[in-house]
Coordinates of N, CA and C in Angstrom, one line a residue:
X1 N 0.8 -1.2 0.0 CA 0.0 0.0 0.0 C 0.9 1.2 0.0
X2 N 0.5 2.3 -0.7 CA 1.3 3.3 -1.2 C 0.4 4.5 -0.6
X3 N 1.4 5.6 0.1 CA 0.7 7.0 0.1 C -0.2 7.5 -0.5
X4 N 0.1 7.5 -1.8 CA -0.2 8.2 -3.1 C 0.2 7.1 -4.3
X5 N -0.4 7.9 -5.2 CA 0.2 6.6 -6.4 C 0.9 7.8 -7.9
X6 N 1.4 8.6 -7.4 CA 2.2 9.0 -8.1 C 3.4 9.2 -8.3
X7 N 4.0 8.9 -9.1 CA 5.5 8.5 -9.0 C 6.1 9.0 -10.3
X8 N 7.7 8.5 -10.2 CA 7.9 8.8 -11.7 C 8.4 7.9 -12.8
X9 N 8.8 7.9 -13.6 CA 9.2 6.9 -14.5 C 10.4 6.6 -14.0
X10 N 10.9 5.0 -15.0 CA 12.1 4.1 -14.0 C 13.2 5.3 -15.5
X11 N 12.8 5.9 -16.3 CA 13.9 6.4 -17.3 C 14.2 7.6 -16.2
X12 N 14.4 8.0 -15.4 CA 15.0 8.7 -14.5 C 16.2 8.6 -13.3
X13 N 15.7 7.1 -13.6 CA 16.3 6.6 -12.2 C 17.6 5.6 -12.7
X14 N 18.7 5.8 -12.8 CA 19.1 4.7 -13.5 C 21.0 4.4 -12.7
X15 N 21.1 5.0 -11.7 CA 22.0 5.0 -11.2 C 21.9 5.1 -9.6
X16 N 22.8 4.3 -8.6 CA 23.3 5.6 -7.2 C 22.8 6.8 -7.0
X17 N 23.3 7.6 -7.6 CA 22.9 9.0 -7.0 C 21.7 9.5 -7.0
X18 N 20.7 8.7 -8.1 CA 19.7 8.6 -8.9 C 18.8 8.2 -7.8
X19 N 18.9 7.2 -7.3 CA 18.6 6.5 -6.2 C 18.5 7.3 -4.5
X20 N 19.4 8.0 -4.7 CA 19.7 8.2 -3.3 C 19.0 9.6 -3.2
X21 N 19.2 10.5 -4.6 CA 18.0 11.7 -4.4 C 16.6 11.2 -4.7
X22 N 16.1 10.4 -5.2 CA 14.8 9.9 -5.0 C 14.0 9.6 -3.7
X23 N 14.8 8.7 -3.2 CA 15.0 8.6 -1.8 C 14.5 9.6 -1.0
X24 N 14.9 10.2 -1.4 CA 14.3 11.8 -0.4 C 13.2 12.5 -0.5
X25 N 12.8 11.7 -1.8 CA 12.0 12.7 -2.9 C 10.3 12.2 -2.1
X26 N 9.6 12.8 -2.5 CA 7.9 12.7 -1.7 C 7.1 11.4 -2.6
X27 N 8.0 11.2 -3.5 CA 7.5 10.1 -4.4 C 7.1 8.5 -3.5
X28 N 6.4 7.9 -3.8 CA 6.0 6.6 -2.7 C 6.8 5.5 -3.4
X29 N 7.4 5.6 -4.4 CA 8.5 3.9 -4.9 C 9.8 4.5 -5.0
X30 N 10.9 3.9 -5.4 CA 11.9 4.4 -6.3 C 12.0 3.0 -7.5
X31 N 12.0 3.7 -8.7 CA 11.7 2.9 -9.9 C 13.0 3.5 -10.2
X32 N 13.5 2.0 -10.6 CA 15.4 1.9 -11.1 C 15.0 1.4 -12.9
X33 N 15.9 2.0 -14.0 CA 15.8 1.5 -15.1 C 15.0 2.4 -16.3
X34 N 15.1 1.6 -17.3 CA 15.0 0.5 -17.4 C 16.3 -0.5 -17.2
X35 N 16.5 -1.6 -17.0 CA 17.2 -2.4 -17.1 C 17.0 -3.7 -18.3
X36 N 18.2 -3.3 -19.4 CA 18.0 -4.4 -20.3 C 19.3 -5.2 -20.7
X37 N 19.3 -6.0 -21.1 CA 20.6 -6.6 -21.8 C 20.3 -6.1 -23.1
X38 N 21.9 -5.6 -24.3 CA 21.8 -5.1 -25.2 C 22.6 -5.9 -26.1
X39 N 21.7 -6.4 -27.1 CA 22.1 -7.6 -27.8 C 23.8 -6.7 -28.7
X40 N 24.4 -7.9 -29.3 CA 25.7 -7.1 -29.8 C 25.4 -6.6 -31.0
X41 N 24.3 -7.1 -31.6 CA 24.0 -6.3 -33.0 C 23.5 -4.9 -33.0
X42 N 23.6 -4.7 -31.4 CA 22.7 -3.2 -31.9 C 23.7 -2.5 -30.3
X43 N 24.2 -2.7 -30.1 CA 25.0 -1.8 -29.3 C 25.2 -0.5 -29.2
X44 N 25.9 -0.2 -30.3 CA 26.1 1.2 -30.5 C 24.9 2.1 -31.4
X45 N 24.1 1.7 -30.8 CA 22.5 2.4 -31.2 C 22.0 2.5 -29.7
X46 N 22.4 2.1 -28.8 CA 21.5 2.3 -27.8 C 22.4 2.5 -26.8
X47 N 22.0 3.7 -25.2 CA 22.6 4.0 -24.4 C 22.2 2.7 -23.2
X48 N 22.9 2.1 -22.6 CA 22.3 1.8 -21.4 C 23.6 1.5 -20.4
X49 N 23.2 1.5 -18.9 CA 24.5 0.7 -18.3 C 24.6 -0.6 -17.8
X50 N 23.5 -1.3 -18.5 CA 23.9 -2.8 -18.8 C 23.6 -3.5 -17.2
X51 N 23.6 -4.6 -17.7 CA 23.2 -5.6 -16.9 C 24.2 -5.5 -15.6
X52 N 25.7 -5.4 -16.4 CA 26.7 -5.8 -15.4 C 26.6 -4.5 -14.2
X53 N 26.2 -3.5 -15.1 CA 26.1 -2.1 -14.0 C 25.2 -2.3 -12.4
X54 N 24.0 -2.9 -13.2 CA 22.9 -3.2 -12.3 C 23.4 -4.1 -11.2
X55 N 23.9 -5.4 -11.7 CA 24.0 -6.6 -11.3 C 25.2 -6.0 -10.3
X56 N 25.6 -5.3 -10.4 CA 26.9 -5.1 -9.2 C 26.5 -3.9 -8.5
X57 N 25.5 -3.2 -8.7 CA 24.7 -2.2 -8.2 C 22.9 -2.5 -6.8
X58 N 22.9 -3.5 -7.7 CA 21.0 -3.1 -7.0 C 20.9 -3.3 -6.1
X59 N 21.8 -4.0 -5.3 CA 21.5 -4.3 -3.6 C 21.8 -3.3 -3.1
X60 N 22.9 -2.8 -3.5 CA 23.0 -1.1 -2.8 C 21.8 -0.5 -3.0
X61 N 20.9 -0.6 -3.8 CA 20.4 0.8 -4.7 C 18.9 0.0 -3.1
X62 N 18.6 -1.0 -3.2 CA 17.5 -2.0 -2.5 C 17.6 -1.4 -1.2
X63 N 19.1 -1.4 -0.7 CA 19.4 -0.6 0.8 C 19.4 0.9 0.7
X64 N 19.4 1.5 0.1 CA 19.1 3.1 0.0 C 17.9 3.1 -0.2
X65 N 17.2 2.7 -1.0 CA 15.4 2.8 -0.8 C 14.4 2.3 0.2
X66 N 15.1 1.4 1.0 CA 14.7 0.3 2.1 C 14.5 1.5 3.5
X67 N 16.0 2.2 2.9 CA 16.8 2.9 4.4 C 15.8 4.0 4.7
X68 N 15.3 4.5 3.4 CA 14.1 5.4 3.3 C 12.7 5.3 3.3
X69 N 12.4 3.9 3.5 CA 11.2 3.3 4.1 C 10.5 3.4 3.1
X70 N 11.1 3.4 1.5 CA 10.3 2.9 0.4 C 10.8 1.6 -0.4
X71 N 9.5 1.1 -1.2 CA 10.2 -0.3 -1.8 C 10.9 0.6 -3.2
X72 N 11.6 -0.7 -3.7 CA 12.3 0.0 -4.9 C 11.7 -1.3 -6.0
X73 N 11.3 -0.1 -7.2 CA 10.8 -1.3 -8.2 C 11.9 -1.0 -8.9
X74 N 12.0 -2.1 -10.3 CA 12.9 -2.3 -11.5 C 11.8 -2.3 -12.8
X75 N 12.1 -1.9 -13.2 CA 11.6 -1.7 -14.5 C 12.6 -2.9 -15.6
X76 N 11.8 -3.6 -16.5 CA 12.9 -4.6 -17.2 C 12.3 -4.3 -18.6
X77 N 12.9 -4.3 -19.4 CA 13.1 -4.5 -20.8 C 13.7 -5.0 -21.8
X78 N 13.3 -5.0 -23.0 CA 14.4 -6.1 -24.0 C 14.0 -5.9 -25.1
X79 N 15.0 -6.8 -25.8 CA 15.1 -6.2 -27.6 C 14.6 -7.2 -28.1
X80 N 14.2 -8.1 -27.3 CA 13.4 -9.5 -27.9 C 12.9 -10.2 -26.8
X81 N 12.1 -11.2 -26.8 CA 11.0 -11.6 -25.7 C 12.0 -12.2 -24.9
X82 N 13.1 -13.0 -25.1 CA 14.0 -13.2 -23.9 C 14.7 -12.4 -23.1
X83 N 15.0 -11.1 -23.3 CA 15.8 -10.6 -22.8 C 14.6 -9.4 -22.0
X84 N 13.7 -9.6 -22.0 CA 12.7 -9.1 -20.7 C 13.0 -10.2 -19.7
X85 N 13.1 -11.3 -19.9 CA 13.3 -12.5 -18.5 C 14.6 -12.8 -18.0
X86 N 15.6 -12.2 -19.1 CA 17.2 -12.3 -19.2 C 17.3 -10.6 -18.3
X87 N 16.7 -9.7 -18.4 CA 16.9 -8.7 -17.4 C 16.0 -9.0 -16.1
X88 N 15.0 -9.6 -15.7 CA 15.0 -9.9 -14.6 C 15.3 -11.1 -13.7
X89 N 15.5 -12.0 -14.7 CA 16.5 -12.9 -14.2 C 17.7 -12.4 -12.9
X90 N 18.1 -11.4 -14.0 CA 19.7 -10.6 -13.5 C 19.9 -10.0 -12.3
X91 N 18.8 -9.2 -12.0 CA 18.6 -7.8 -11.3 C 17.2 -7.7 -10.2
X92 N 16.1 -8.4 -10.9 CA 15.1 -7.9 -10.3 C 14.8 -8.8 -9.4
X93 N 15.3 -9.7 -9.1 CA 14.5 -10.5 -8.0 C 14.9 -10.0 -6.9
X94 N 16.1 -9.0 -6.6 CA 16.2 -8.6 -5.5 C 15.3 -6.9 -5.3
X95 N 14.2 -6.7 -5.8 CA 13.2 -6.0 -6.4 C 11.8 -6.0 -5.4
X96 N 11.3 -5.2 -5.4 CA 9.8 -5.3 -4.4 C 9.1 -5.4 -5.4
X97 N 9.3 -4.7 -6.8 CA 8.0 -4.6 -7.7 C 8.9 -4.7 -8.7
X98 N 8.3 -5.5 -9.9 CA 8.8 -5.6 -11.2 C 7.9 -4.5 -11.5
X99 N 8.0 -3.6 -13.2 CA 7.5 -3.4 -14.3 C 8.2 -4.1 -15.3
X100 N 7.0 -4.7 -16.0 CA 7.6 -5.0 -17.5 C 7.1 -4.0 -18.6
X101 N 8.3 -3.1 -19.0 CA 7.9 -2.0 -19.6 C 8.1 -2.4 -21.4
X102 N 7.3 -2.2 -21.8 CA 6.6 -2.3 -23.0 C 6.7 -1.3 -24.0
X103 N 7.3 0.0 -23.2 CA 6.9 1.3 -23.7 C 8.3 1.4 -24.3
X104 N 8.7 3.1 -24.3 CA 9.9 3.5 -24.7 C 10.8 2.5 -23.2
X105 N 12.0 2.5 -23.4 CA 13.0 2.0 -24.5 C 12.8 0.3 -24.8
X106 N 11.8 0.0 -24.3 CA 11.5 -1.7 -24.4 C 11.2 -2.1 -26.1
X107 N 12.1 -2.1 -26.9 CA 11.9 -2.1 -28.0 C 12.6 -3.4 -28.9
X108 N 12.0 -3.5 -30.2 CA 13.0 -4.5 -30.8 C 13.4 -3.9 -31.9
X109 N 14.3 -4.2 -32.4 CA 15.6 -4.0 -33.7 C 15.4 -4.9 -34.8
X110 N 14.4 -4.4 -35.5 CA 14.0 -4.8 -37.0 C 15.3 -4.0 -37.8
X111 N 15.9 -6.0 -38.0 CA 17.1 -5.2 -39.0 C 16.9 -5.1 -40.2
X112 N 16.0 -5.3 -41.0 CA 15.9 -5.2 -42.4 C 15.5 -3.5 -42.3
X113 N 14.6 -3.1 -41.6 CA 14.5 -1.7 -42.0 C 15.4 -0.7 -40.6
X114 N 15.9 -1.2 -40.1 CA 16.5 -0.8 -39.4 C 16.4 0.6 -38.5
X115 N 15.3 -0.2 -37.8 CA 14.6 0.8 -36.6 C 14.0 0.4 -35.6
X116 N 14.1 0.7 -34.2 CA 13.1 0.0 -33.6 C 11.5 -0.5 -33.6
X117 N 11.3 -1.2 -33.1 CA 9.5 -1.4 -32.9 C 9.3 -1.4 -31.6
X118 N 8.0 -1.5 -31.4 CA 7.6 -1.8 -30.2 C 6.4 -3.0 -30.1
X119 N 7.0 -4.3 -29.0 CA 5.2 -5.2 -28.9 C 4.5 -4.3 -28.4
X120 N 3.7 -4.5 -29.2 CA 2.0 -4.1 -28.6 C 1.1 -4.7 -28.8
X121 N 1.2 -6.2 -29.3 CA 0.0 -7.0 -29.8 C 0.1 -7.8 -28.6
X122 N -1.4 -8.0 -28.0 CA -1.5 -9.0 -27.3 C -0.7 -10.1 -27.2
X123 N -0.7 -10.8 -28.1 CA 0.0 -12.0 -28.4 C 1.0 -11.9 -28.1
X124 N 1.9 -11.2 -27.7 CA 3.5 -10.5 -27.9 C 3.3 -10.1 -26.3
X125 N 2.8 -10.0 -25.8 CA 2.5 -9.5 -24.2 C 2.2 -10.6 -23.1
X126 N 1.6 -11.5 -23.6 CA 1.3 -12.7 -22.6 C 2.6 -13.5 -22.5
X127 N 3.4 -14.0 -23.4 CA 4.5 -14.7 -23.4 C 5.3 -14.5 -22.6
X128 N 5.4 -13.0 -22.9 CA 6.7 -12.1 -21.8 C 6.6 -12.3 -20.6
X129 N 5.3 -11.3 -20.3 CA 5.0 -11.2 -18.7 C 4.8 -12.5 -18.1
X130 N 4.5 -13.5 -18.6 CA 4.3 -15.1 -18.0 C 5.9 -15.3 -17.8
X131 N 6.8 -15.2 -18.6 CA 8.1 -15.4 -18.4 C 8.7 -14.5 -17.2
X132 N 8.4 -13.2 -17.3 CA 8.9 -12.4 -16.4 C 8.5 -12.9 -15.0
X133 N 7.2 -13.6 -14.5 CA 6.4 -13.6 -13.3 C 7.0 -15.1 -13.1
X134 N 7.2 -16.2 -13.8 CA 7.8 -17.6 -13.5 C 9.4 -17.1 -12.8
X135 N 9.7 -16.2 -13.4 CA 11.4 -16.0 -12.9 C 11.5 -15.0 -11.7
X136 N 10.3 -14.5 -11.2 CA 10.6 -14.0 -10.0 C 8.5 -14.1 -9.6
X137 N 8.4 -15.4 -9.1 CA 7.5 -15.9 -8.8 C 6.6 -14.8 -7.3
X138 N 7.6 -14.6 -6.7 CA 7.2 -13.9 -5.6 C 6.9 -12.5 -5.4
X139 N 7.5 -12.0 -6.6 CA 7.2 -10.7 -6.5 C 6.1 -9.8 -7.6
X140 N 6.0 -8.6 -6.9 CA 4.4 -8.0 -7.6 C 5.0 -7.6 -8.8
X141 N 4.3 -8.2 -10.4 CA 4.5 -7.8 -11.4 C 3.4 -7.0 -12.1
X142 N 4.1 -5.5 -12.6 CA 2.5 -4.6 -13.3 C 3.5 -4.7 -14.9
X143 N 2.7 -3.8 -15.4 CA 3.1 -3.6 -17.4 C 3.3 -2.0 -17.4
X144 N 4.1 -1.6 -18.1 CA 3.8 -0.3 -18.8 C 3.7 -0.5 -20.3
X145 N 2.3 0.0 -20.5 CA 2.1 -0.2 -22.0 C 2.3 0.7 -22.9
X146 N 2.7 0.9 -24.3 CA 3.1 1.9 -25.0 C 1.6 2.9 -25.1
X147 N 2.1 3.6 -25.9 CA 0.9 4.5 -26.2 C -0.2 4.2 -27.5
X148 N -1.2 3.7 -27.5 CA -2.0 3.3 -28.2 C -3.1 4.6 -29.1
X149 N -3.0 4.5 -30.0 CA -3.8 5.5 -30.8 C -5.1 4.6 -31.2
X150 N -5.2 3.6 -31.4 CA -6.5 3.2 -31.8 C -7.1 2.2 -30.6
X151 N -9.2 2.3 -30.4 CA -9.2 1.7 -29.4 C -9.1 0.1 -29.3
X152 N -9.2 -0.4 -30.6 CA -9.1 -2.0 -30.9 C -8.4 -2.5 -30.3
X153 N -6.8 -2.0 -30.2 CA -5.3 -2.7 -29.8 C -5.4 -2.6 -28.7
X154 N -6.0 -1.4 -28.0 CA -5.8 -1.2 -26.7 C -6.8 -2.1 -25.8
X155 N -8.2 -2.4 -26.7 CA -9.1 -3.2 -26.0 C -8.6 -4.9 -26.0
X156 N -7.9 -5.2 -26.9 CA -7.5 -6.6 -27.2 C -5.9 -6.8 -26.1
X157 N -5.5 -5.7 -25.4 CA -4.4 -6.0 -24.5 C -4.9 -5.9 -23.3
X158 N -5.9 -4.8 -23.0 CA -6.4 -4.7 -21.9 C -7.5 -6.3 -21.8
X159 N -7.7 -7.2 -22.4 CA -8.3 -8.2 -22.0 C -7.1 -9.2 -21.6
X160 N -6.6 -8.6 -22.7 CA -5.3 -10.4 -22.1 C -4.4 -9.7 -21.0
X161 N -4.4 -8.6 -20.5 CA -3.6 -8.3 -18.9 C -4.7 -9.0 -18.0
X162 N -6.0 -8.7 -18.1 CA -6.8 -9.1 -17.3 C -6.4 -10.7 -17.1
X163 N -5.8 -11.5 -17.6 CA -6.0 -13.0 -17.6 C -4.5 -12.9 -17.2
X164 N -3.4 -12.2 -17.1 CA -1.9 -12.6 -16.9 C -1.6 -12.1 -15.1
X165 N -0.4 -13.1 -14.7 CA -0.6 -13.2 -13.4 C 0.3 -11.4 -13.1
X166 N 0.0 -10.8 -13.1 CA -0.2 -9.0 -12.7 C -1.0 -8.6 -11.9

């Protein structure tokens, strides 16, 4: 149970210091990330500090949010459906709350036209999050969904969240 339910996005939060002024901050979580593994074909297209940053980071980051009597979520993402479960595998079970973000930077790398995408089809959502919630069974998993312009897509995801364990 949360104060309030406003907070901010995990693209804010992505470091220590990050952490430690949040902490302070009137916000009721601290959201770390995104956290993704970055495949080698697309490296130098994308900013991140990587698994190994996290991975040798988040228990500190768990004790600085803890110390301030808030939980700390993780935000996970990936450039393909494994590597949403390959970042919480990594990082997030030492986590109070997963997001599996869907949104910006949770993207994939369509190399023929060489740009990112984003899932947004149902079908492309249930796999994940079932994978994400099997690898850290115990902890509370929500979604951030991208931004939908039409209401079809949005009605055909919002039914299959309703059935996934979130």
């Amino acid at each position: 149970e949360l104060p309030h339910p406003i907070t901010h996005s995990g693209g804010v939060c992505d470091d220590l210091e990050q952490v430690t002024l949040l902490s302070r901050a009137v916000v009721p979580i601290v959201m770390v990330g995104s956290v993704y593994e970055v495949p080698h074909s697309i490296g130098d297209k994308v900013t991140s500090r990587g698994l190994q940053y996290y991975g040798k980071h988040i228990l500190e980051m768990v004790n600085i949010a803890h110390t301030a009597h808030k939980p700390l979520a993780v935000s996970v993402a990936g450039f393909n459906p494994d590597g949403y479960g390959n970042a919480t595998q990594s990082v997030a079970h030492h986590a109070d709350i997963i997001e599996v973000n869907f949104g910006f930077p949770s993207r994939n790398w369509d190399e023929e036209e060489q740009r990112f995408t984003t899932p947004c089809d149902a079908e492309d959502l249930a796999p994940i999050v079932t994978d994400v919630k099997r690898r850290v069974p115990d902890t509370p998993v929500g979604v951030k969904l991208p931004y939908y312009t039409e209401p079809d897509p949005l009605d055909e995801v919002a039914e299959t969240i309703r059935e996934l364990p979130i």
